[in-house]
PDB file of C-alpha atoms in Angstrom:
ATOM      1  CA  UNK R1419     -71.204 153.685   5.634  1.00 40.00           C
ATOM      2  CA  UNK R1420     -72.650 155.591   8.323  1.00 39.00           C
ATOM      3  CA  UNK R1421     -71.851 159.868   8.766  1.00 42.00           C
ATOM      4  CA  UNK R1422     -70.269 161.030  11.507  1.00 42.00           C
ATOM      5  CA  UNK R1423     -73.344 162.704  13.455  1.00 51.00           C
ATOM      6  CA  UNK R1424     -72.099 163.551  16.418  1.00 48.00           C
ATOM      7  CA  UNK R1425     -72.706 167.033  18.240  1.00 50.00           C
ATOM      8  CA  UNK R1426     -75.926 167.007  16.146  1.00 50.00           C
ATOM      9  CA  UNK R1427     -78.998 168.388  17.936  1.00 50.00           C
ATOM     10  CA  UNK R1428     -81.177 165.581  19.768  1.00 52.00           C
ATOM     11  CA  UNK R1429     -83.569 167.478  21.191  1.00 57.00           C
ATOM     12  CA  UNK R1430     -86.671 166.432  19.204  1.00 67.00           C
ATOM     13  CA  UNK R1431     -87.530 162.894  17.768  1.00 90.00           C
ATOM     14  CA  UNK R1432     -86.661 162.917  14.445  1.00 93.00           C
ATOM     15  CA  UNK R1433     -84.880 160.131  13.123  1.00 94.00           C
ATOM     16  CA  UNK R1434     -82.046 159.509  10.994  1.00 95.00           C
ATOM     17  CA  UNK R1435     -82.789 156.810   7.879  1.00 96.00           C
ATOM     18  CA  UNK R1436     -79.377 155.474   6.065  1.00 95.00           C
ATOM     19  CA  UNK R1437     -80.050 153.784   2.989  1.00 95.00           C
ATOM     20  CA  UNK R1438     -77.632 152.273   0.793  1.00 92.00           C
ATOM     21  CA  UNK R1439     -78.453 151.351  -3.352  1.00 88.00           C
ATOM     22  CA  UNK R1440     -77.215 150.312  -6.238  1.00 76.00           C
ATOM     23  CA  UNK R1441     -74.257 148.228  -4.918  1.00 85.00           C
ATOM     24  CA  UNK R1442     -72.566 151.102  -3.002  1.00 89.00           C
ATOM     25  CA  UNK R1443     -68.635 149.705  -2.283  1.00 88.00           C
ATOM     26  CA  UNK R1444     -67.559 149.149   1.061  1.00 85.00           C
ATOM     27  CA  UNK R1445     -64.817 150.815   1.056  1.00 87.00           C
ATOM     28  CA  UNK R1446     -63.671 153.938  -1.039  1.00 89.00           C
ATOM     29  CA  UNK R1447     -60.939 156.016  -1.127  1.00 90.00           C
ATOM     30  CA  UNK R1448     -61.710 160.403  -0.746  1.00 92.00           C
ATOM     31  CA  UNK R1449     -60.917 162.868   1.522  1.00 93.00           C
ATOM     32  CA  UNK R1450     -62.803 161.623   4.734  1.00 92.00           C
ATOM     33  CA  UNK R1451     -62.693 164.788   6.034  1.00 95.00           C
ATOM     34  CA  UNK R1452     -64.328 167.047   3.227  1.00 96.00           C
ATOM     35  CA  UNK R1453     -67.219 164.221   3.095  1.00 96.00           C
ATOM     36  CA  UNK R1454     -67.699 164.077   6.730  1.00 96.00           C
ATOM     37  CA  UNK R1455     -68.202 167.820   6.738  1.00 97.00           C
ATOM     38  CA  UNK R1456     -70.513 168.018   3.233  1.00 98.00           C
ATOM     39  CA  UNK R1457     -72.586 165.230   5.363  1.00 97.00           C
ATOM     40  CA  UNK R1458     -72.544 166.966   8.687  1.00 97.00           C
ATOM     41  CA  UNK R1459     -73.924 170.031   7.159  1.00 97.00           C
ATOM     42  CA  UNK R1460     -76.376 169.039   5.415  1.00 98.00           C
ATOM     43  CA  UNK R1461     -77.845 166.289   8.194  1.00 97.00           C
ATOM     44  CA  UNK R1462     -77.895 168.735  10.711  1.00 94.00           C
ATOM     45  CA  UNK R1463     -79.550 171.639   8.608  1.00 94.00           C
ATOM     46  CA  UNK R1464     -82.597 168.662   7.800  1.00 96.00           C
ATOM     47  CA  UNK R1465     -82.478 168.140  11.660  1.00 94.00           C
ATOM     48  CA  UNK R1466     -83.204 171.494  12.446  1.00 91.00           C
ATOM     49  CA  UNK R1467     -85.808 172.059   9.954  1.00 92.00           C
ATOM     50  CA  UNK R1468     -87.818 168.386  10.292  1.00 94.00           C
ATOM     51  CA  UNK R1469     -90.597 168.335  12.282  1.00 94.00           C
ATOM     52  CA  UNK R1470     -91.166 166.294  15.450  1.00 94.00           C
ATOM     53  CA  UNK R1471     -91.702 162.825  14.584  1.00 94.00           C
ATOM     54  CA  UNK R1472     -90.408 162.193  11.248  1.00 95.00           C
ATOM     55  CA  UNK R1473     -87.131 161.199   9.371  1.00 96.00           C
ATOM     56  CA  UNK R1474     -84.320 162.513   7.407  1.00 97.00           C
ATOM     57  CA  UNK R1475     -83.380 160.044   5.053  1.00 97.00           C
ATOM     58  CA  UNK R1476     -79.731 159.268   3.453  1.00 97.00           C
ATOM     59  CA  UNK R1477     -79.263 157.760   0.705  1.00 97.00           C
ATOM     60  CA  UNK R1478     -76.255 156.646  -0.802  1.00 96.00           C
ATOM     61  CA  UNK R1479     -76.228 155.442  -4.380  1.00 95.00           C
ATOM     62  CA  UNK R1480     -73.290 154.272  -6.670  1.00 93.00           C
ATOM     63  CA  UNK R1481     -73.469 155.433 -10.327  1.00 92.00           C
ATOM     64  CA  UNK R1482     -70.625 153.619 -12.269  1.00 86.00           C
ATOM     65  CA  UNK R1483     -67.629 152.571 -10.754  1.00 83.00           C
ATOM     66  CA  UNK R1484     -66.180 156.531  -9.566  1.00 89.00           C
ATOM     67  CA  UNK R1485     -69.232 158.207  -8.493  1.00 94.00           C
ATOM     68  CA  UNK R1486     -71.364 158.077  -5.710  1.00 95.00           C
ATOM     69  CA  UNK R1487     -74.015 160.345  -5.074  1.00 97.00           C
ATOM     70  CA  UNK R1488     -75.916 161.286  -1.704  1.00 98.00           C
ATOM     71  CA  UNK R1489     -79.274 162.348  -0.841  1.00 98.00           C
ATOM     72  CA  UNK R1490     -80.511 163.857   2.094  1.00 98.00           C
ATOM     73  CA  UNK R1491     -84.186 164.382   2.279  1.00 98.00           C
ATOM     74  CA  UNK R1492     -86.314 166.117   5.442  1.00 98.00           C
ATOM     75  CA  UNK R1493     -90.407 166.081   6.118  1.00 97.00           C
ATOM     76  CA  UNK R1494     -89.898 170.202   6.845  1.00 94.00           C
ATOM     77  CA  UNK R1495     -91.882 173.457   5.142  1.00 95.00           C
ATOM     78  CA  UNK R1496     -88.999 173.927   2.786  1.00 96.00           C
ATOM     79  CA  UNK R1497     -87.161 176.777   2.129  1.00 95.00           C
ATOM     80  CA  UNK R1498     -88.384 180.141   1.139  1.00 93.00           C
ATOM     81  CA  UNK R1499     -88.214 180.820  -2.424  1.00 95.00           C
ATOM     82  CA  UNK R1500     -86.647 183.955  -1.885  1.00 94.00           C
ATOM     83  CA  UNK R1501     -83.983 182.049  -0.003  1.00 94.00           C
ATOM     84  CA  UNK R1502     -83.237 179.916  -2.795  1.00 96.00           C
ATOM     85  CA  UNK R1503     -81.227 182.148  -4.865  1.00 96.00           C
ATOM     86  CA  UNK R1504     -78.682 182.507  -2.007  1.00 96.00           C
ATOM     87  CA  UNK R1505     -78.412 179.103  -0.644  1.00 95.00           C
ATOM     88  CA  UNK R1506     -74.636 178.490  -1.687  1.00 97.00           C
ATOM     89  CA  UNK R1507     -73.513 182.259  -1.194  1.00 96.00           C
ATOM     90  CA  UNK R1508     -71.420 182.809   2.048  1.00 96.00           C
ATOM     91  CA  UNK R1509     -73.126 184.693   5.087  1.00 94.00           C
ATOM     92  CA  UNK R1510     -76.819 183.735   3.768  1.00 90.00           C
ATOM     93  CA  UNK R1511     -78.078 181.480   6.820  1.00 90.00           C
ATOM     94  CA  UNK R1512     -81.585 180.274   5.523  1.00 86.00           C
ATOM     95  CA  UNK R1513     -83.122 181.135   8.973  1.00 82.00           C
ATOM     96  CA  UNK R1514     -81.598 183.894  11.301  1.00 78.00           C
ATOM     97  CA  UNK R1515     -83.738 182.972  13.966  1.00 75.00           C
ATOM     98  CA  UNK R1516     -82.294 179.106  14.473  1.00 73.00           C
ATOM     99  CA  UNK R1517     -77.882 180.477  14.543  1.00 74.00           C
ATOM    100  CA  UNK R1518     -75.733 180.037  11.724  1.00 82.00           C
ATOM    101  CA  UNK R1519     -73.644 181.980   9.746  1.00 90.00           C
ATOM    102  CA  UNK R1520     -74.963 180.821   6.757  1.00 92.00           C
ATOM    103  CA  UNK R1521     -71.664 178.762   5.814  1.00 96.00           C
ATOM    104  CA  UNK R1522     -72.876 175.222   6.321  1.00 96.00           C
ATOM    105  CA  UNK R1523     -73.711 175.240   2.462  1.00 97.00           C
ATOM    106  CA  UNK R1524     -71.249 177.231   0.765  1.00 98.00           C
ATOM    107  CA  UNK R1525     -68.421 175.452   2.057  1.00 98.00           C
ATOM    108  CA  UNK R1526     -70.527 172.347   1.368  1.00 98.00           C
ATOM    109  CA  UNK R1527     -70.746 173.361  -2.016  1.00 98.00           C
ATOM    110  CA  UNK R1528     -66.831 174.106  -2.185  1.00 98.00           C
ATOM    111  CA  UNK R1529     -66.301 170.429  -0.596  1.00 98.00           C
ATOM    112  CA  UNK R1530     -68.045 168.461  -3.240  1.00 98.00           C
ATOM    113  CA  UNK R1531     -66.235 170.576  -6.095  1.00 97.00           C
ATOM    114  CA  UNK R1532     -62.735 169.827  -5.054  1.00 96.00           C
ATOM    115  CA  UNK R1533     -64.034 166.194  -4.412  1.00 96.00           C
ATOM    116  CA  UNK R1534     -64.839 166.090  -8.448  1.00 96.00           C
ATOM    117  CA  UNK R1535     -68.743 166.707  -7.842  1.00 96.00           C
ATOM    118  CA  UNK R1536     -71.283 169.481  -7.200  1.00 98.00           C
ATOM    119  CA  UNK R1537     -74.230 169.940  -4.529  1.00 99.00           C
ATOM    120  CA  UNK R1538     -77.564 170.956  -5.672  1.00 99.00           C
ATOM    121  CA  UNK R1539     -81.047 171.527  -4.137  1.00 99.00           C
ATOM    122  CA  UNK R1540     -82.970 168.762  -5.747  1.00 98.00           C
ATOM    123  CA  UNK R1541     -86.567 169.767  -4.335  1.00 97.00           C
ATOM    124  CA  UNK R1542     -87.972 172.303  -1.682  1.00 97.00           C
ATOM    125  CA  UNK R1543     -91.519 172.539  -0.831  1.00 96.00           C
ATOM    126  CA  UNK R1544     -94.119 172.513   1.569  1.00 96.00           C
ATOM    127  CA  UNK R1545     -93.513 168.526   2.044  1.00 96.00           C
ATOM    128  CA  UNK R1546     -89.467 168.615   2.235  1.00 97.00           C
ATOM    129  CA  UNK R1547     -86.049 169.758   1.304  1.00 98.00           C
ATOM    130  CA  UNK R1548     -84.062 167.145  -0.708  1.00 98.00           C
ATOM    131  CA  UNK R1549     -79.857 167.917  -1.936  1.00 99.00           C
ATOM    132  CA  UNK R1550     -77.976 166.502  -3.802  1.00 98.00           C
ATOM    133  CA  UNK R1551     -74.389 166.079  -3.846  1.00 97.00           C
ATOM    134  CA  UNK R1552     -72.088 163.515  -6.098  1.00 96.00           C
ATOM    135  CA  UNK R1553     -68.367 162.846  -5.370  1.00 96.00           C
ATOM    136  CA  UNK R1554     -65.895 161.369  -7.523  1.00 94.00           C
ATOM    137  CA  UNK R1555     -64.679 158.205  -5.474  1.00 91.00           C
ATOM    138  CA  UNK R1556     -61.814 155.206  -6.075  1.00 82.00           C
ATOM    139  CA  UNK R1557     -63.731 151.739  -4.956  1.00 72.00           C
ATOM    140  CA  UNK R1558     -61.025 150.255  -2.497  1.00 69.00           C
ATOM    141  CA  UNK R1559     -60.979 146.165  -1.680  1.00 67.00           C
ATOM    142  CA  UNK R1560     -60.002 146.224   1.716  1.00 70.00           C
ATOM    143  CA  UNK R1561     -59.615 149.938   3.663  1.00 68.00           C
ATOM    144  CA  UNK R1562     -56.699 151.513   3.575  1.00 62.00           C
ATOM    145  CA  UNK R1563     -55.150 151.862   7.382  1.00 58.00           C
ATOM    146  CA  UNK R1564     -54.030 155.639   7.707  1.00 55.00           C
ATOM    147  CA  UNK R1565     -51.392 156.237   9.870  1.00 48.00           C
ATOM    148  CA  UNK R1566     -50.604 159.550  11.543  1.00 47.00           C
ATOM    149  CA  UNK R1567     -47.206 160.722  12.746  1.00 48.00           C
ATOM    150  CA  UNK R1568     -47.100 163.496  15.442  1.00 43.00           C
TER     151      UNK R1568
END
């Protein structure tokens, strides 16, 4: 599986690590949309806060047959602990300085509940950021070929 990251800043050299455990399937069936966007936001906001030179890492993990849960992991100074509180409230960007709205998470947040899961800061501190997010998932055999009428 590999996110959509396109339109993501490229600017500095950080690098994007994929890593796939416990016998992740192939092919599942969720709104493609919803995870796209819950994976967007949260590789972009580790781009933007990883130093030069290191990696964000994604890992992708399957727990059971209907769950699969994602972490995304950066190298930055974490997030201020009076941030923290706010992190999944609407209109709370973590730093004004670098744009936002302060969205990215909220409707992250949102995303992963209607897809049967939850997002969670897992870790913040002066060597990283780490979320979490799970998703409830049907494992597919071959992929299902989506057909749009316009």
């Amino acid at each position: 599986m590999t996110p959509n990251v396109r339109g993501l800043p490229s600017t500095r050299s950080v690098k994007i690590r994929i890593s796939l455990r416990r016998a992740v399937p192939e092919f599942i069936v969720t709104d493609e949309i919803k995870l796209g966007q819950i994976l967007k936001n949260l590789i972009d906001n580790a781009l933007k806060f990883a130093p030069s030179d290191t990696d964000v890492l994604v890992c992708i993990s399957s727990l059971g047959e209907t769950r699969l849960l994602f972490q995304i992991s950066d190298h930055g100074e974490g997030i201020p602990t009076d941030k923290i509180p706010f992190l999944f409230q609407p209109f709370h960007p973590i730093d004004e300085g670098l744009g936002g709205m302060g969205l990215g998470l909220y409707i992250s947040k949102l995303y992963a509940s209607s897809l049967g899961g939850d997002l969670m800061l897992a870790k913040s501190d002066k060597k990283g950021t780490t979320f979490l997010f799970l998703i409830d998932t049907q494992c597919q055999a071959n992929p299902i070929v989506q057909t749009l009428i316009h």
